[in-house]
Coordinates of C-alpha atoms in Angstrom, one line a residue:
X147 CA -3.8 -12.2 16.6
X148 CA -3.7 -8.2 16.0
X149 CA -0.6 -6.5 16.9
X150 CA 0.1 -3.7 19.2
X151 CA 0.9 -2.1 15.9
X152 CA -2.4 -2.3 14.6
X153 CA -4.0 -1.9 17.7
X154 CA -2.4 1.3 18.4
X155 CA -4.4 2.5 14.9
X156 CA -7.7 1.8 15.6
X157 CA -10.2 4.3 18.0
X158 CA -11.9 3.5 20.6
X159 CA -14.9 5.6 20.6
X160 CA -18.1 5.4 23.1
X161 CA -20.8 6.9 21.0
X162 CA -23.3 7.3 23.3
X163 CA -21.2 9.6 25.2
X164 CA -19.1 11.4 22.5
X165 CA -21.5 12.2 19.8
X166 CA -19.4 11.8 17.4
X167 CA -15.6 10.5 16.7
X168 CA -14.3 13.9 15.9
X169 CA -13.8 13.9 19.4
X170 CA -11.2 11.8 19.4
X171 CA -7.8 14.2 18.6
X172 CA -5.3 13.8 15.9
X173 CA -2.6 14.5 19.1
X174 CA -3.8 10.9 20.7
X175 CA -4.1 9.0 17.1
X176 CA -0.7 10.1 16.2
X177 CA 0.5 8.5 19.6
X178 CA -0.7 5.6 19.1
X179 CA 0.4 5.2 15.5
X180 CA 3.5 5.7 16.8
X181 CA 3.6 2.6 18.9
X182 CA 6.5 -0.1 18.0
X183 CA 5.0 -3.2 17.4
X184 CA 6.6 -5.8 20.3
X185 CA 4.9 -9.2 18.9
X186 CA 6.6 -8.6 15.7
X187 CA 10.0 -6.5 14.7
X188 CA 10.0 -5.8 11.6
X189 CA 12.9 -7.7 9.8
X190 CA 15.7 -6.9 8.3
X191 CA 16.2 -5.9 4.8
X192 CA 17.8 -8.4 2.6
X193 CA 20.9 -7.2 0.3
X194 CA 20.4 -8.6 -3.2
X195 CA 21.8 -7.1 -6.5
X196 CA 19.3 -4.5 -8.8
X197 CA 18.3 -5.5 -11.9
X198 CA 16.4 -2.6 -13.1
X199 CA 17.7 0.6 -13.2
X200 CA 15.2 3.8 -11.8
X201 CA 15.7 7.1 -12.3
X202 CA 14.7 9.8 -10.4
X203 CA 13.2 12.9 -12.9
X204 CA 12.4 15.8 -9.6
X205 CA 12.0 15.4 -6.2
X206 CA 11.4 18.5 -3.7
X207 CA 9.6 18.7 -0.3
X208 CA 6.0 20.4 -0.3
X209 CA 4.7 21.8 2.5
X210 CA 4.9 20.5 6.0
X211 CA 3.4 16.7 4.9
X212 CA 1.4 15.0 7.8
X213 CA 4.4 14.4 10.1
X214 CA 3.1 12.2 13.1
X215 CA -0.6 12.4 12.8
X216 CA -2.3 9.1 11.4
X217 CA -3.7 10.9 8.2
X218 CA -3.4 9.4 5.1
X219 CA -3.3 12.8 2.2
X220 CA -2.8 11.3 -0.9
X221 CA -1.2 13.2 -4.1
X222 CA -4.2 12.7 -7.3
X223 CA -3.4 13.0 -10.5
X224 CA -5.9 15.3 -13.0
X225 CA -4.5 15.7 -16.7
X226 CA -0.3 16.4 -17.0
X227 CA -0.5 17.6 -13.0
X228 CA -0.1 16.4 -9.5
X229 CA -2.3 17.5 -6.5
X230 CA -0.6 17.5 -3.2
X231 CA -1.9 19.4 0.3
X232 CA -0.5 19.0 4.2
X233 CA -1.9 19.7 7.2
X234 CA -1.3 23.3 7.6
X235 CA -4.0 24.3 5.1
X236 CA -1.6 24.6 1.9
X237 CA -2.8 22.7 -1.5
X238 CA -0.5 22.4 -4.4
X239 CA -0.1 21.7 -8.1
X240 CA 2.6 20.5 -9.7
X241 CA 3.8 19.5 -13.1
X242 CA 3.8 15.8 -13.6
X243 CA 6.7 16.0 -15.8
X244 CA 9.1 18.7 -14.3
X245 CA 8.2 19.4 -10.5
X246 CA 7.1 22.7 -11.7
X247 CA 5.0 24.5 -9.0
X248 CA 1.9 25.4 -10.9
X249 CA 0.1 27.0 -7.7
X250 CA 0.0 26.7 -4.3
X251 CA -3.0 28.6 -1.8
X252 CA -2.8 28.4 1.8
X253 CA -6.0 28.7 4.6
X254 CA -4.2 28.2 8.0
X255 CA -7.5 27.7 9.2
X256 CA -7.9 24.6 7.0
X257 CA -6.7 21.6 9.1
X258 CA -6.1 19.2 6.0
X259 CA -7.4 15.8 6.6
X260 CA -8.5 14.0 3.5
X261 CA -7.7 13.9 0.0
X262 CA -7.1 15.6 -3.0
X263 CA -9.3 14.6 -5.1
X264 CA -10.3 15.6 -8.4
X265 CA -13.6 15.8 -10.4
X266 CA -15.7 17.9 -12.8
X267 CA -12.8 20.7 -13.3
X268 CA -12.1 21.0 -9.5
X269 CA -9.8 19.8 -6.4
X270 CA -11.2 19.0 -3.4
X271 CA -9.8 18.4 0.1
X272 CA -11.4 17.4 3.8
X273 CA -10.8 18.7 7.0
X274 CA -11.2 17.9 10.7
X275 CA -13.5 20.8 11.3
X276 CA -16.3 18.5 8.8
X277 CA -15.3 21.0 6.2
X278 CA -15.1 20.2 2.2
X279 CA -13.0 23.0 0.3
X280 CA -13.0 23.5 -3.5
X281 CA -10.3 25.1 -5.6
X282 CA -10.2 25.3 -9.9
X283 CA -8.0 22.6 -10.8
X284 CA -6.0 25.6 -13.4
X285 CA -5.9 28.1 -11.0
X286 CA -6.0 26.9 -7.2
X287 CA -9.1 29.5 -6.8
X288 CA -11.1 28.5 -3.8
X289 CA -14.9 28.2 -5.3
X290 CA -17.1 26.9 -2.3
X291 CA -16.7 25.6 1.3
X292 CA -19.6 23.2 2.6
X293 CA -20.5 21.9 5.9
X294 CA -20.4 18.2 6.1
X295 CA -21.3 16.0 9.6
X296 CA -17.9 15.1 10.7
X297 CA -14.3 15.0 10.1
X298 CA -13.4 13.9 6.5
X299 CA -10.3 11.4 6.3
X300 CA -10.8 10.2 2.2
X301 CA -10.5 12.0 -0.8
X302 CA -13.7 13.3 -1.7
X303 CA -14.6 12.9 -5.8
X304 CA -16.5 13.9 -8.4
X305 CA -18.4 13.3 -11.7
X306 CA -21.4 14.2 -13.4
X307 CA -21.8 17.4 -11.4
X308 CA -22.0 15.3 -7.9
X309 CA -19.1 15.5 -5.5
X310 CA -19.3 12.3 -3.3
X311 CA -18.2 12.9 0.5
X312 CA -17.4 9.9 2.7
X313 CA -17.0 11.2 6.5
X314 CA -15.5 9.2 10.2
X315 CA -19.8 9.1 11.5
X316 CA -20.6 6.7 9.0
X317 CA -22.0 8.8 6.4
X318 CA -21.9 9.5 2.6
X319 CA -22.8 12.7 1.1
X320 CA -23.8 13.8 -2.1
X321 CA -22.6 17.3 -2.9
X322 CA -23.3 20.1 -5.7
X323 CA -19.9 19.9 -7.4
X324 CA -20.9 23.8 -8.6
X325 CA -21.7 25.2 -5.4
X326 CA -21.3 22.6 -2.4
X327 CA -25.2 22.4 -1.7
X328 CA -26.6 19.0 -0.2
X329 CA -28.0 16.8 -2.4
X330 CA -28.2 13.6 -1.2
X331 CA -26.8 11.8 2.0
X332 CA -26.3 7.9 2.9
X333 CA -26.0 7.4 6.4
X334 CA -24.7 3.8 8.1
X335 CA -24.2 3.4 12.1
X336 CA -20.8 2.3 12.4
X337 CA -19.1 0.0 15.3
X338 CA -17.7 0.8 18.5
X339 CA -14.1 -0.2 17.2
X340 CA -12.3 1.0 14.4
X341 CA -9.6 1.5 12.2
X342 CA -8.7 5.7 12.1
X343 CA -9.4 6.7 8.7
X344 CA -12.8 5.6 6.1
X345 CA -13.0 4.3 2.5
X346 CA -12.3 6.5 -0.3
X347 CA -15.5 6.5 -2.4
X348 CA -14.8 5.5 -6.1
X349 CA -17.2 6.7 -8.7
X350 CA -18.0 4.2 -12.0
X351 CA -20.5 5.2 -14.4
X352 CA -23.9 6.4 -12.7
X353 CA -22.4 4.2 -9.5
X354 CA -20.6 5.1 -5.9
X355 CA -18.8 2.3 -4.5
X356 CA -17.8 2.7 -0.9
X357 CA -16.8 0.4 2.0
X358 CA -17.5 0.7 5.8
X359 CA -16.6 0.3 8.8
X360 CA -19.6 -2.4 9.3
X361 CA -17.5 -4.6 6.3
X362 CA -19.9 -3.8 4.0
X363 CA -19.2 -2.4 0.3
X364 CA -22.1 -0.6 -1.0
X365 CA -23.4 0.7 -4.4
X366 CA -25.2 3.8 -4.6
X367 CA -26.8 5.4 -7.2
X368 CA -24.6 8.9 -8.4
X369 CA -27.1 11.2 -8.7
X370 CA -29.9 10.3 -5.7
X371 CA -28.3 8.3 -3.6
X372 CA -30.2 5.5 -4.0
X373 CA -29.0 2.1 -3.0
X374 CA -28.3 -0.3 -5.4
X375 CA -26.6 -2.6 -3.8
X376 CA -24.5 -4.0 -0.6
X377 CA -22.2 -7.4 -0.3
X378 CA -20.9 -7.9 3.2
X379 CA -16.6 -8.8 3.5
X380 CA -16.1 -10.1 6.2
X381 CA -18.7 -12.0 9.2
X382 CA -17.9 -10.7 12.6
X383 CA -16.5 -13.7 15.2
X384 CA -15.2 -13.6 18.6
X385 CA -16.4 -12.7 21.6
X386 CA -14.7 -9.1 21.9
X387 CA -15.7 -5.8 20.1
X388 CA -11.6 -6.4 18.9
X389 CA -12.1 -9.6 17.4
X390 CA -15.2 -8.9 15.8
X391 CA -14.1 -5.9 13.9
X392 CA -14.3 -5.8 10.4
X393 CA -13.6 -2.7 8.6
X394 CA -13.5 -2.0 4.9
X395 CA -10.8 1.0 5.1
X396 CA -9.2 1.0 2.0
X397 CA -10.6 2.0 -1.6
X398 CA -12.3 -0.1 -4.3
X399 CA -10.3 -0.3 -7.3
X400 CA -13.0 -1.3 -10.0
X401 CA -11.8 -2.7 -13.7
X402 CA -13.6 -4.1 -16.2
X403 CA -17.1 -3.8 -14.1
X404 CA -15.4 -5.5 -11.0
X405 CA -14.6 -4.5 -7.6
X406 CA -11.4 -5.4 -5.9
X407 CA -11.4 -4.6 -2.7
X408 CA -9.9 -5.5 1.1
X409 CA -10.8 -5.4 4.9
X410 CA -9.2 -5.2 7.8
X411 CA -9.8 -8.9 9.6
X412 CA -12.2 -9.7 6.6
X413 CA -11.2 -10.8 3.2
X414 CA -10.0 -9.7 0.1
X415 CA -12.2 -10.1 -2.6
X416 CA -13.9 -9.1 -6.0
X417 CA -17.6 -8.2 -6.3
X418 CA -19.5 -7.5 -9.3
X419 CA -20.1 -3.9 -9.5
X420 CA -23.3 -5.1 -11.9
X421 CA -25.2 -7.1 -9.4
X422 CA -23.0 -7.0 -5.8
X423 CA -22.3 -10.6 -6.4
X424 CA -18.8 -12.2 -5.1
X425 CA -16.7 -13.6 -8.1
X426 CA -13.9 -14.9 -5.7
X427 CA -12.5 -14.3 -1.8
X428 CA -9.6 -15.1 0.2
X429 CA -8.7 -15.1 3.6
X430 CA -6.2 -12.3 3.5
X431 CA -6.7 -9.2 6.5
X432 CA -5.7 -5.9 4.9
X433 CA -6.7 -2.0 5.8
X434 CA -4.5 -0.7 2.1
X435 CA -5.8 -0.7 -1.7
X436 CA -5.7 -3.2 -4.0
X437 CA -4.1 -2.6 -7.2
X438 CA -4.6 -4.4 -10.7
X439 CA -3.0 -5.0 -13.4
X440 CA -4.7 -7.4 -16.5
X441 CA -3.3 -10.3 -14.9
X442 CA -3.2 -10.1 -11.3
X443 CA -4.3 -8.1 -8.2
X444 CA -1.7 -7.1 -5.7
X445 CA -2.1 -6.5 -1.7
X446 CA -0.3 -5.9 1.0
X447 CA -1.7 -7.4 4.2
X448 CA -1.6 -6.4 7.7
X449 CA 2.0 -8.3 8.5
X450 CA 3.7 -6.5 5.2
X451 CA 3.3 -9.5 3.1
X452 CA 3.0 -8.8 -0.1
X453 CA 0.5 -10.8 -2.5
X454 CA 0.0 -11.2 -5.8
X455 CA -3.8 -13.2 -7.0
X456 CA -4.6 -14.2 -9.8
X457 CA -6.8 -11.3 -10.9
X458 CA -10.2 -14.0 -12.3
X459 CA -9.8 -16.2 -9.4
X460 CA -8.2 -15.1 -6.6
X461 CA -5.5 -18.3 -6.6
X462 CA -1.7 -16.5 -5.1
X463 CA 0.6 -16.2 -7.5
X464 CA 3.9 -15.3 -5.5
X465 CA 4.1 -13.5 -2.0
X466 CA 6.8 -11.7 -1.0
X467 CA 7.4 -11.5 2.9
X468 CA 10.4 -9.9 3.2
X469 CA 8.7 -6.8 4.3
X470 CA 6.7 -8.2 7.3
X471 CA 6.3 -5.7 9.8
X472 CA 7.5 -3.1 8.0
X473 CA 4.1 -1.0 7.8
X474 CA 4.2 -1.1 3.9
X475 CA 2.3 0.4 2.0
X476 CA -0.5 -0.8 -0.2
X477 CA 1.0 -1.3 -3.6
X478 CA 1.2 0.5 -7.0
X479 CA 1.9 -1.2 -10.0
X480 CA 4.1 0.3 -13.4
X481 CA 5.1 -1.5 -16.1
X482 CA 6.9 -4.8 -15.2
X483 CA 7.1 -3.9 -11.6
X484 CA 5.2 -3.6 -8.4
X485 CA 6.5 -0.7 -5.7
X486 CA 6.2 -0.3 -1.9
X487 CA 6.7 1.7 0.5
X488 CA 7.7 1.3 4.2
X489 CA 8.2 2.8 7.4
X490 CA 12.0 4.1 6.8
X491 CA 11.0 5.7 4.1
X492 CA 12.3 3.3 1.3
X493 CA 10.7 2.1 -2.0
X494 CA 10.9 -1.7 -2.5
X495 CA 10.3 -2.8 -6.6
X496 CA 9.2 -6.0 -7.3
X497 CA 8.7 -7.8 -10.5
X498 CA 5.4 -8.9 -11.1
X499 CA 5.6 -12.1 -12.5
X500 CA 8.0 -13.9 -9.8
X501 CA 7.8 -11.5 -6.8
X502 CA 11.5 -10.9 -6.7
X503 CA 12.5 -7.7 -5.6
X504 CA 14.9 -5.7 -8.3
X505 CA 15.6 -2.2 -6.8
X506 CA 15.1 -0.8 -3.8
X507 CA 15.6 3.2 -3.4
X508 CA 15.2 5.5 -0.2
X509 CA 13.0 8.6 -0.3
X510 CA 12.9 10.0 2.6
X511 CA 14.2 9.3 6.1
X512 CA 10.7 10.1 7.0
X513 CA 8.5 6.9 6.8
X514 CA 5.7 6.9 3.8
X515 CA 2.4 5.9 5.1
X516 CA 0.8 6.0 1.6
X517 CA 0.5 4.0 -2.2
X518 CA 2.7 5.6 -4.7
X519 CA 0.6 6.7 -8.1
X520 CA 1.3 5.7 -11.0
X521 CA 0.5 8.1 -14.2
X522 CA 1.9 6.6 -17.8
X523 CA 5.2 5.3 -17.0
X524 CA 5.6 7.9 -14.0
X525 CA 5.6 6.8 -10.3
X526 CA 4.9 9.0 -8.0
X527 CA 6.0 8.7 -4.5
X528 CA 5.4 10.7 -1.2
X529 CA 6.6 10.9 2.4
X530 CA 4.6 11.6 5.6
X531 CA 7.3 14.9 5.9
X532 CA 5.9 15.8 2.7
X533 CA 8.7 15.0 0.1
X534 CA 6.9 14.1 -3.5
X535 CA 9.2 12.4 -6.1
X536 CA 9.1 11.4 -9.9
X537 CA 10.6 8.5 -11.0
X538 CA 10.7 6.2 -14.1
X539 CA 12.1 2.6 -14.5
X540 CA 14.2 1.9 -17.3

């Protein structure tokens, strides 16, 4: 059964008499995210001893974050720097390994509402107004601004001189990464009933991967558009347009020519990014990112359970449900350990192997709504108030 929790993140749009879900405002989403989940309170946390030591290298509070809007931005990583951006229009770069500000530019115009991301020598973000803005990755210069069909919510990316756009309609564009121009665009009708937010495209080769709102992960050809591919998640069943939703929100994370990849009352699974072809599935509902490791594949589901599969087969390894209800986070893996985040702002390690947790640390009173990122032996962590922290296990 979906919880009020969940429910108060999806959108209820009518189509035929909006136009377009941009009409739904990020005052009413935020509201509903807000809503305390009454079938479930989330438990308590468990005292245990740590076993690890972590230490913090820089923390400091950029910009204005998200606050209570249900936007998900995202730092990316590009070379030795971090690329951060909030609502108010303000991107920044930082130094991986200090804090250092490197640049920071500012369009209050620019209502901020997907990414970074990074490609071909350039940082892009989204915005509610259907806007994609593009800055130099060295110097934060602004080089184009392109028109897209509706409010972006994923980080757009690039390769290859393409800049792939995913947007809340349904659509996938193919942008000029030099000058913003239209090159190509992939267009699927989504449901009435939704999840708030879309499916970071992932580039691999000469292939997009995205997922949709339909359940569907497609394969797309980089430079036309073309479809290669498509390999359906999750079958619709109920009799509502709630229990029949099945929505591939979070982004592929493709290794080693597969796909691993979750939806929201679906499955998580991994698909052949060769062919499309399932290799395994399981029953598990989750809207967050997969991550993987050469061993396993980790996942948080919709309850806060965290999973870890075996990453050839899918079998579970361990799960670890002392988080449940916590809105955590879809995990990031470094070195021995897996991290969360919740909604009280603390980071929750685990180890990998048994799915014990060994640390726990607070960030921020703030909660974090987003996976930590993990660059060499740094994790990087950030808060919905816009706190972004280094730290390093030892």
């Amino acid at each position: 059964m979906m919880t009020v929790r969940a429910f108060g993140a999806l959108i209820l749009v009518g189509l035929a008499a909006c136009g377009s879900i941009t009409a739904v405002k990020d005052s009413v989403t935020g509201l509903l995210k807000q809503e305390e989940d009454n079938s479930i309170p989330p438990v308590d946390l468990i005292d245990f001893e740590p076993t690890i030591q972590v230490v913090k290298i820089w923390s400091d509070r950029f910009g204005k974050g998200v606050d209570n809007l249900f936007i998900q931005l995202i730092p990316a990583a590009y070379k030795s720097a971090i690329y951060t951006a909030d609502r108010d229009g303000r991107m920044i770069a930082l130094s991986i390994e200090t804090g250092e500000q490197l640049w920071l530019e500012r369009n209050k115009k620019q209502r901020i509402s997907g990414g970074p991301g990074v490609g071909d020598g350039l940082v892009f973000v989204g915005t509610s107004d259907a806007e994609v803005v593009a800055r130099d990755v060295e110097t934060g210069e602004e080089k184009w601004i392109a028109h897209v069909s509706s409010e972006v919510l994923a980080a757009p990316r690039a390769a290859d001189g393409t800049v792939v756009v995913r947007t809340g309609d349904g659509k996938l564009f193919g942008l000029d990464s030099q000058t913003g121009n239209r090159k190509w665009v992939y267009d699927r009708t989504i449901p009435v009933l939704t999840l708030r937010g879309t499916s970071a495209p992932v580039i691999y080769g000469q292939m997009v991967i995205a997922g949709f709102d339909n359940g569907r992960l497609v394969a797309l050809d980089l430079a036309t558009g073309k479809q290669e591919w498509e390999t359906r998640l999750g079958i619709p069943s109920g009799r509502s347009d709630l229990e029949r939703m099945v929505d591939v929100d979070s982004e592929p994370t493709v290794v080693d020519e597969t796909a691993y990849v979750a939806s929201f009352q679906g499955n998580v699974a991994a698909v052949s990014v060769v062919n499309g072809q399932m290799e395994w599935t399981r029953e598990i509902s989750s809207h967050s990112k997969v991550a993987v490791d050469e061993l396993h594949a980790y996942v948080t589901d919709e309850f806060g359970t965290v999973w870890a599969l075996e990453r050839n087969t899918g079998v579970s390894i361990w799960k670890q449900e002392g988080l449940k209800a916590r809105r955590v986070t879809g995990p990031a893996v470094i070195g021995d350990y897996v991290v969360v985040g919740d909604f009280e702002g603390y980071l929750h390690w685990i180890d990998r192997n048994t799915g014990e947790f060994v640390h726990r640390l607070r960030l921020d009173k703030k909660r974090i709504l987003v996976p930590c990122r993990t660059v060499g032996n740094v994790l990087l962590a950030f808060s919905s108030s816009g706190v972004l922290a280094a730290f390093r296990p030892e």
